[in-house]
CSV table of C-alpha atoms in Angstrom, one decimal:
chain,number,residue,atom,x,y,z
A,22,UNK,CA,143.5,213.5,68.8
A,23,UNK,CA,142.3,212.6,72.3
A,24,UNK,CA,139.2,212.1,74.7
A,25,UNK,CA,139.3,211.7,77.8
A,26,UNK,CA,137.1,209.3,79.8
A,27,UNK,CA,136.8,207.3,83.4
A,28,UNK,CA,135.9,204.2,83.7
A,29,UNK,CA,132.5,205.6,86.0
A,30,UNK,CA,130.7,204.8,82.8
A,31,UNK,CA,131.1,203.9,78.9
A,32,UNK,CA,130.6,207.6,78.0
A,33,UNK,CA,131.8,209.5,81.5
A,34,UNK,CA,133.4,212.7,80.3
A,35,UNK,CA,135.0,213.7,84.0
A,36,UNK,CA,136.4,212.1,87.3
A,37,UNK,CA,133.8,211.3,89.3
A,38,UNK,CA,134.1,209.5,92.6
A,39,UNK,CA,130.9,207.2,92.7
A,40,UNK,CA,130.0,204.3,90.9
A,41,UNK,CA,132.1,201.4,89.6
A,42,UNK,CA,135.3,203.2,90.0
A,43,UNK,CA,134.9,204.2,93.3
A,44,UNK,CA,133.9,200.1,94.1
A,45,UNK,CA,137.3,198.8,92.7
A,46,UNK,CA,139.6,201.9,93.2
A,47,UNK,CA,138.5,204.1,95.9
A,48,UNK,CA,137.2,207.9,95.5
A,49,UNK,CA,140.4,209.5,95.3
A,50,UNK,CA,141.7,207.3,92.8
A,51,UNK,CA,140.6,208.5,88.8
A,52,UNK,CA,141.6,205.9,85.7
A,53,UNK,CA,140.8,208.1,82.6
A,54,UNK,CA,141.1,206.4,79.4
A,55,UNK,CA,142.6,208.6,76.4
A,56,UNK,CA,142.1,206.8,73.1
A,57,UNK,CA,144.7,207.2,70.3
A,58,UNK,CA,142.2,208.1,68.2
A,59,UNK,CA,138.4,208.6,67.5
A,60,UNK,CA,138.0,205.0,66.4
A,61,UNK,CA,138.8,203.9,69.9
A,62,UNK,CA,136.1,205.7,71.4
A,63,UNK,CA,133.7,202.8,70.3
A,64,UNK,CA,132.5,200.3,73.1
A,65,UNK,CA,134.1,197.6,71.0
A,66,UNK,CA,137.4,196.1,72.8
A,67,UNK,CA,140.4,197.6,71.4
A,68,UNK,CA,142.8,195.4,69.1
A,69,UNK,CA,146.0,197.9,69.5
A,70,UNK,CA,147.7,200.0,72.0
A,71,UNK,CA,145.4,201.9,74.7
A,72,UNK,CA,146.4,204.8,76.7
A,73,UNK,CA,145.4,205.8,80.2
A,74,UNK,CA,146.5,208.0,83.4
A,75,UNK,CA,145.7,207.2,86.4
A,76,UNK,CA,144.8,210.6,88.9
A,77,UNK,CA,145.8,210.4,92.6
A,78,UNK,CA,146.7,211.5,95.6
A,79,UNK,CA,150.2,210.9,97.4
A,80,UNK,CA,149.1,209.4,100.8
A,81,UNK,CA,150.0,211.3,103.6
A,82,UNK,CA,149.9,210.0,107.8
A,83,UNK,CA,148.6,207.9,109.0
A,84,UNK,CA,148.2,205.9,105.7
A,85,UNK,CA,149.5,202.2,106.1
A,86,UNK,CA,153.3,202.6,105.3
A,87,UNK,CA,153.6,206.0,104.7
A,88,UNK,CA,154.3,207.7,108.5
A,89,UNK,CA,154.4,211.3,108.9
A,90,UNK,CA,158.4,211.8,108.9
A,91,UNK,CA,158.9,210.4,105.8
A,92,UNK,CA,162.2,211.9,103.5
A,93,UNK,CA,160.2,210.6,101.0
A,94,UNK,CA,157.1,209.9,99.0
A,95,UNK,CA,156.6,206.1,98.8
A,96,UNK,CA,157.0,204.4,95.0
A,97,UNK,CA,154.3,201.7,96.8
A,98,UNK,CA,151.3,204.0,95.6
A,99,UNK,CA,152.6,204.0,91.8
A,100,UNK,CA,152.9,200.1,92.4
A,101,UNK,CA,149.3,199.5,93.8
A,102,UNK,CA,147.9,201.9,91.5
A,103,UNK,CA,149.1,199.9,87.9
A,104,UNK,CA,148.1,196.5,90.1
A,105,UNK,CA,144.9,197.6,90.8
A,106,UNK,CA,144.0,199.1,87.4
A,107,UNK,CA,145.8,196.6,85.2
A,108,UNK,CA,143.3,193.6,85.3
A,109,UNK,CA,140.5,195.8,84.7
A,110,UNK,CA,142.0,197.6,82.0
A,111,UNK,CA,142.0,194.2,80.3
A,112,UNK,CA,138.5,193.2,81.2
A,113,UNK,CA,137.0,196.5,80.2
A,114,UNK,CA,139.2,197.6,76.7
A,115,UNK,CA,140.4,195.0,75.6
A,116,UNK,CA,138.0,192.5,75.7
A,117,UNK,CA,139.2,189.7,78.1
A,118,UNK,CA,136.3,187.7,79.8
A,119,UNK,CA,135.6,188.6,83.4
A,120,UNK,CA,136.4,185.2,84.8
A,121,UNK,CA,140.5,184.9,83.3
A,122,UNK,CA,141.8,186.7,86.3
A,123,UNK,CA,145.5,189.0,85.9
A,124,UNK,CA,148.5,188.5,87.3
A,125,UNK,CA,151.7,190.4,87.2
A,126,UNK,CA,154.8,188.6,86.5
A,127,UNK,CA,156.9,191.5,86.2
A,128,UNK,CA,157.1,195.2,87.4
A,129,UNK,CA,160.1,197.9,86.9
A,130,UNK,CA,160.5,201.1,88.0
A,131,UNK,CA,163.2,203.7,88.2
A,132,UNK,CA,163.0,207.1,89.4
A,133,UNK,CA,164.4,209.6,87.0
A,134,UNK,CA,164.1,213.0,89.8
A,135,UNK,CA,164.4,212.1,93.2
A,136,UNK,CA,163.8,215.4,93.9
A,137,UNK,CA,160.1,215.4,93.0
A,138,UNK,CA,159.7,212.3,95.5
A,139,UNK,CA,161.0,214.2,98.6
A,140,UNK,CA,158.0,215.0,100.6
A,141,UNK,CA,157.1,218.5,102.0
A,142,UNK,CA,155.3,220.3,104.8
A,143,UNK,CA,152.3,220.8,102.6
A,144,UNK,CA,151.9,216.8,101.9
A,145,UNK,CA,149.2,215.6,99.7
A,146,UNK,CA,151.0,216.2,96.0
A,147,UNK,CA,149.6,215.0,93.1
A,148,UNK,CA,150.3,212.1,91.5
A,149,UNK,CA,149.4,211.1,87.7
A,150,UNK,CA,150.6,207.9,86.2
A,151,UNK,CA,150.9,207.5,82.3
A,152,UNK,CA,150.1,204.3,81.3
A,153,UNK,CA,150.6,202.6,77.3
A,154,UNK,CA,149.0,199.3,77.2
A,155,UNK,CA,150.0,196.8,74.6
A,156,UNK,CA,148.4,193.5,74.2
A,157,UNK,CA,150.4,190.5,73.9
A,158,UNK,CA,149.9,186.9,72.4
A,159,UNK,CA,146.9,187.8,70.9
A,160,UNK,CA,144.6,184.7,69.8
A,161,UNK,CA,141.2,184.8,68.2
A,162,UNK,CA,141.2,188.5,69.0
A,163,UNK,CA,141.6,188.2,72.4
A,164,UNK,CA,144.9,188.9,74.1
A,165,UNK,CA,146.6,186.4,76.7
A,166,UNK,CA,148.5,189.5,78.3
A,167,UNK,CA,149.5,193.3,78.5
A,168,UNK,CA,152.5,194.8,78.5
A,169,UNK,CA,152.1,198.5,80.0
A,170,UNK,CA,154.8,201.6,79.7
A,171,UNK,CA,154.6,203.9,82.5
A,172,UNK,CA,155.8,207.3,83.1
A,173,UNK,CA,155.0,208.6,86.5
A,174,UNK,CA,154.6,212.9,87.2
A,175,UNK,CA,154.5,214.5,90.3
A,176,UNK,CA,153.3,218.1,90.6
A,177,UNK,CA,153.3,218.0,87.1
A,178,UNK,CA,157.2,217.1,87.3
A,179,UNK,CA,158.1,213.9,85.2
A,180,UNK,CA,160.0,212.0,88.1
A,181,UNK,CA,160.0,208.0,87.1
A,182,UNK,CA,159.6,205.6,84.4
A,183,UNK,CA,159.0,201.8,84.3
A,184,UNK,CA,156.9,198.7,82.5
A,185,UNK,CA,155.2,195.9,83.8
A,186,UNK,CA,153.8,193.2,82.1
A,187,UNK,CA,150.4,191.3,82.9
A,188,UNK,CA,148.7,187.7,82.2
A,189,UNK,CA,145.7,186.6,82.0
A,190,UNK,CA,144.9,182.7,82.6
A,191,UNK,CA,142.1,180.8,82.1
A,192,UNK,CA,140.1,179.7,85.2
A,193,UNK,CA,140.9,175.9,85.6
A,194,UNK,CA,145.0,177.0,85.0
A,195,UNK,CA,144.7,179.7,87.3
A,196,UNK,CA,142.8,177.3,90.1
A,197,UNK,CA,145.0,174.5,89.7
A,198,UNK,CA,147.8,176.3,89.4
A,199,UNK,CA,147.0,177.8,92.8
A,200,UNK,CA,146.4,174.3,94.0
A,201,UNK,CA,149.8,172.7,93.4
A,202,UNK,CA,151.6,175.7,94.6
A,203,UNK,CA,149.7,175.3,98.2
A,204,UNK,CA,149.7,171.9,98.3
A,205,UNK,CA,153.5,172.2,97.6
A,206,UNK,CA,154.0,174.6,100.2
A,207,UNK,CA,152.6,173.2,102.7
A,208,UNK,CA,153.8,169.3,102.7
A,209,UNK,CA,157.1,171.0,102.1
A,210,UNK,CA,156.3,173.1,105.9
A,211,UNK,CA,154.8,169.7,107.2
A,212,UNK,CA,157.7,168.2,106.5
A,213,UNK,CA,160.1,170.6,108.3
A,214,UNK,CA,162.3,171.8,105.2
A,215,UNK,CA,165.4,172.8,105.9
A,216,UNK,CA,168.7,173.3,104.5
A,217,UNK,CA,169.7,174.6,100.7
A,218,UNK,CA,167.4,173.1,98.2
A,219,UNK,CA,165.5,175.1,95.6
A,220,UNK,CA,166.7,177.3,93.2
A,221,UNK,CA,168.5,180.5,93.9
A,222,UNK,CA,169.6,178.4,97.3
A,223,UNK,CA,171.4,180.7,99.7
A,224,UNK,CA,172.7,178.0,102.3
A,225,UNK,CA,170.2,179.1,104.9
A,226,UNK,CA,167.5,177.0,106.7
A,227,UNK,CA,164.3,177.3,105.3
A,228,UNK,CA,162.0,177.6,108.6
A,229,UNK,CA,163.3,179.7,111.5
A,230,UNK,CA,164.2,177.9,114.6
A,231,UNK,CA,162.8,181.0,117.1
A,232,UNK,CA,160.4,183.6,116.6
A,233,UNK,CA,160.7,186.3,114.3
A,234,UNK,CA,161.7,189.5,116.1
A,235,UNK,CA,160.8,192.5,114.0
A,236,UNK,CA,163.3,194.6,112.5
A,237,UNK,CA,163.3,198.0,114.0
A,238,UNK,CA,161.1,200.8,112.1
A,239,UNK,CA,164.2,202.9,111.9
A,240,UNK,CA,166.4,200.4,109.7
A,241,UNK,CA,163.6,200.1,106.9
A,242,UNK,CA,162.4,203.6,106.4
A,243,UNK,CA,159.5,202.7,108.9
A,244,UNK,CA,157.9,204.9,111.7
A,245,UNK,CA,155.4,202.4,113.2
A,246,UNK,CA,156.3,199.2,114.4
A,247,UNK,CA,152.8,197.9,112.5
A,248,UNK,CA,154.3,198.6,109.3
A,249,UNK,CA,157.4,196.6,109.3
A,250,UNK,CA,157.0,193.3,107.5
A,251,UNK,CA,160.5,191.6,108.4
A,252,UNK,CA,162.2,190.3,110.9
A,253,UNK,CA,165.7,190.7,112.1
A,254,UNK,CA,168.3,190.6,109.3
A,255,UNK,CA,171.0,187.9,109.7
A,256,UNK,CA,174.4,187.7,107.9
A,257,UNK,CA,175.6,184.9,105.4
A,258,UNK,CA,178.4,184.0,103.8
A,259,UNK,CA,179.5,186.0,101.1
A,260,UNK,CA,178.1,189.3,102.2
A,261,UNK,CA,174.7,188.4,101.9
A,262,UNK,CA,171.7,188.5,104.5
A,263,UNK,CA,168.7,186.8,105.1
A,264,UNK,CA,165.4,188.3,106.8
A,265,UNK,CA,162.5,186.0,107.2
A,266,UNK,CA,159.5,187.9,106.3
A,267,UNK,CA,156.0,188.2,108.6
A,268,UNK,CA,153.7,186.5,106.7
A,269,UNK,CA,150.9,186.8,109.4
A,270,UNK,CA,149.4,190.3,111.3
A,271,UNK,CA,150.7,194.1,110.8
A,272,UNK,CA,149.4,195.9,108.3
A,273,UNK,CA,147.9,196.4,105.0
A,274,UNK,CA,146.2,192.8,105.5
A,275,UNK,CA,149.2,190.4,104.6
A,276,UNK,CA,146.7,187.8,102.4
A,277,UNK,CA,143.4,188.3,99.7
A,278,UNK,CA,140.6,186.4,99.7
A,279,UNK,CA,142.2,183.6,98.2
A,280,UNK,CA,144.9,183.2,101.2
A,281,UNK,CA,147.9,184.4,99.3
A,282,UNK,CA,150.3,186.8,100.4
A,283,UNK,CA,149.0,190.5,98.8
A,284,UNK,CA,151.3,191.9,95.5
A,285,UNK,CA,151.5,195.0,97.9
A,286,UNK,CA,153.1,192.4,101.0
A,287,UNK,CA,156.0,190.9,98.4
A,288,UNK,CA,157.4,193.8,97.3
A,289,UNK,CA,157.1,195.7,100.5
A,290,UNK,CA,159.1,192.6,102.0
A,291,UNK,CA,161.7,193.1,99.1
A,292,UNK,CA,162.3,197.0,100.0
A,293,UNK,CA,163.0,197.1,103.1
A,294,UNK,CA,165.7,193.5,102.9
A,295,UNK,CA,167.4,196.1,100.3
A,296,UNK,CA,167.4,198.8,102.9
A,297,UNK,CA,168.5,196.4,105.8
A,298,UNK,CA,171.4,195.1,103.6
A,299,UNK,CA,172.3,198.6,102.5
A,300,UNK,CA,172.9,199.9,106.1
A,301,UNK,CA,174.2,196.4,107.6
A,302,UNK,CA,176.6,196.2,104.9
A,303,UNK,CA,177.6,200.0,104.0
A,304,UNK,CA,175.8,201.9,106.5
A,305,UNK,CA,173.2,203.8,104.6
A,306,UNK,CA,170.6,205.4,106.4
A,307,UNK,CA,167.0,203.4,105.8
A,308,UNK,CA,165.3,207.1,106.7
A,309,UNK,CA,167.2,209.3,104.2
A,310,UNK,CA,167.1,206.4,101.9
A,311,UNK,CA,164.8,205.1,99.0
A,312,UNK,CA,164.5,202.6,96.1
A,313,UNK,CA,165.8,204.6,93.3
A,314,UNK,CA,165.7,201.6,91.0
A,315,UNK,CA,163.9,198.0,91.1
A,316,UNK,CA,163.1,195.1,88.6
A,317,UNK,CA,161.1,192.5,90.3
A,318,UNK,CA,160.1,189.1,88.7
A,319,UNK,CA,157.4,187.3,90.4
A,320,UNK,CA,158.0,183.5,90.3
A,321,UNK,CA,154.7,182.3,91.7
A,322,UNK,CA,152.1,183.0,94.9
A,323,UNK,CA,153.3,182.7,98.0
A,324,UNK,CA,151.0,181.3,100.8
A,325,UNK,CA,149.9,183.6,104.5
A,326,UNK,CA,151.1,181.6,107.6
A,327,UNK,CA,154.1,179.8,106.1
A,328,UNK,CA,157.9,180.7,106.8
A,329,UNK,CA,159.2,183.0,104.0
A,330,UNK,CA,162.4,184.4,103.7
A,331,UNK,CA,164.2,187.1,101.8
A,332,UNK,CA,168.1,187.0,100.9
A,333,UNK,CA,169.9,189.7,99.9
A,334,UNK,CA,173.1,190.2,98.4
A,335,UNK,CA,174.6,194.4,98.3
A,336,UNK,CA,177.2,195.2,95.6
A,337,UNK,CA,179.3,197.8,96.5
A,338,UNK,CA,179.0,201.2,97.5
A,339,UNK,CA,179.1,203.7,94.7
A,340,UNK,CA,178.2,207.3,93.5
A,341,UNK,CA,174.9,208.2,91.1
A,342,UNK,CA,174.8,211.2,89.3
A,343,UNK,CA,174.5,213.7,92.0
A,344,UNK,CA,177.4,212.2,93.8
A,345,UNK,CA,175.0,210.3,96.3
A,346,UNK,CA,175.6,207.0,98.2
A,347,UNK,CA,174.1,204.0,95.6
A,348,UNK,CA,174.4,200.3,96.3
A,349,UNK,CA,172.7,197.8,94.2
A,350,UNK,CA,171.3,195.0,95.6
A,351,UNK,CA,170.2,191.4,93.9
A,352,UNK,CA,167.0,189.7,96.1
A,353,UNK,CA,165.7,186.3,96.3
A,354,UNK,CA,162.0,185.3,97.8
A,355,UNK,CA,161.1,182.1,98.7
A,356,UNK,CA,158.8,179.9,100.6
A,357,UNK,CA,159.4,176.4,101.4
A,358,UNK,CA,162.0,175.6,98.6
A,359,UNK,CA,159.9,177.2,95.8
A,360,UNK,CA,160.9,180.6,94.6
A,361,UNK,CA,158.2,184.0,95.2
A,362,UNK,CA,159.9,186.7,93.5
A,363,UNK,CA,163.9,187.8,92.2
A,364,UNK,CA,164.7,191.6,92.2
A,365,UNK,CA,167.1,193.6,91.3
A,366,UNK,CA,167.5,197.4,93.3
A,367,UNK,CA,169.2,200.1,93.6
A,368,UNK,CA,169.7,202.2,97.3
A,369,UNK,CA,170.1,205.5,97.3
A,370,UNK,CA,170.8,207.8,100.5
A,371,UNK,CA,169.5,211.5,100.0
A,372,UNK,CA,171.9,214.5,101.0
């Protein structure tokens, strides 16, 4: 037993494209909340699990990262939808006061029919995202976090599965937090770091000594230059590589409000190192080619204007399923000796 609801209102009974909703998430963008049952339907914040889906639209040219060639559909608008909708989800069902702001520590996601994500002539498919939401540490009624399930359909075509999980900090932890990390970052740029220091070292230098020079569009699934986010890859020891990543200009905007690099900019940085390190290392081809798994931990914010590199280390070449080209690949970000974000992917070359 279910009803259906958007967040246009406490007691919307379609999509609609106005209003609140259309404020945080755009007008093509629908959250509609579908209680387990009928006593969920109050306006009271819920005390067990809550599920939602999230209707869109699969961009199409000449949306930011998404140019009109594409083999396929990009996994970034499954990734921006749960970001964007998680922290509200919070705020408005489960009672978490407006000013403990959400942050995603973790996000996972593996596609399950890569079929479904290959685009086609017609463009524009639709895209519904299934999301459980579970609080976590509860205290005094009020939960410190969600954990979310997601199942993703295109078409109506169950194509990818994934979790992420979500906290919720207290305003002076959140702003001091922010604090240390900036004042970290840059004495640490001040100072000139260099050399291995931090965790998950890689032996590289930790400030480039010449400009970054793009990567090519080509080598990370990329039609316009404006949406590539790294520079040049350059090999290590070990088989690894190491792109620094631009952390100022090209496009969506590279930092919020608050001056740290956007959700969106970290883990676009991290897909396109794990194409770069596919076709260096086994020669995959970044436009026939897609994440067809990734498990990203977030360590902590990274700052806009300071050097930031990604490392990359590719397993080796191997077979999925369908007998196509796979190659994991393990992925460090970090700025200034202090780690951003660790992923695990997997690349995956279409026929």
């Amino acid at each position: 037993m279910t009803k259906a609801t958007t967040v246009d209102g406490p007691r919307a009974a379609a999509p609609a494209a106005g209003g609140e909703h259309a404020r945080r998430f755009g007008p093509a963008r629908h959250l509609i909340h579908c209680p387990v049952s009928w006593d969920h339907c109050l306006d009271g914040p819920s005390l067990g699990e809550e599920h939602f889906v999230i209707a869109d639209r699969l961009p199409g040219a000449p949306a930011p990262f998404h140019g009109g060639g594409a083999h396929f559909h990009d996994t970034r608008a499954v990734t921006e939808a749960v970001q964007e909708v998680g922290e509200f989800v919070g705020h408005r069902y489960f009672g978490v006061p407006e000013e403990r702001p959400g942050l995603f520590f973790r996000f996972d996601l593996r596609l399950t029919d890569l079929s479904a994500w290959r685009t086609g002539p017609q463009g524009g498919s639709r895209l519904a995202t299934r999301l459980r939401a579970l609080p976590a540490h509860v205290v005094n009624g009020v939960p410190r976090g969600l954990d979310f399930e997601v199942e993703v359909s295109i078409d109506g075509t169950p194509c990818a599965a994934g979790s992420a999980g979500l906290v919720f900090l207290m305003p002076g932890v959140y702003g001091s937090h922010l604090a240390r990390a900036r004042r970290t970052a840059r004495a640490a740029a001040a100072a000139g770091t260099g050399g291995a220091g931090a965790a998950g070292d890689t032996g590289a230098e930790e400030a480039p000594d010449r400009p970054v020079v793009p990567a090519d569009p080509g080598s990370v699934g990329r039609e316009d230059p404006a949406d590539v986010v790294v520079g040049h890859p350059e090999p290590l020891s070990s088989g690894r590589w190491s792109a620094w990543v631009l952390t100022d200009g090209a496009r969506p905007p590279a930092a919020d409000a608050d001056g740290r690099l956007t959700g969106a900019r970290v883990l676009e940085s991290l897909r396109q190192t794990a194409l770069l390190a596919a076709g260096r290392s086994h020669g995959l081809a970044a436009s026939r080619s897609t994440l067809a798994a990734s498990r990203v931990h977030f360590r902590g914010p990274a700052e806009a204007g300071l050097p930031m590199r990604c490392t990359a280390l590719p397993g080796r070449l191997e077979r999925d399923a369908q007998g196509r080209p796979s190659v994991p690949v393990t992925l460090t970000l970090t700025q200034c000796r202090r780690p951003v974000a660790e992923a695990r992917a997997v690349v995956v070359q279409d026929f």
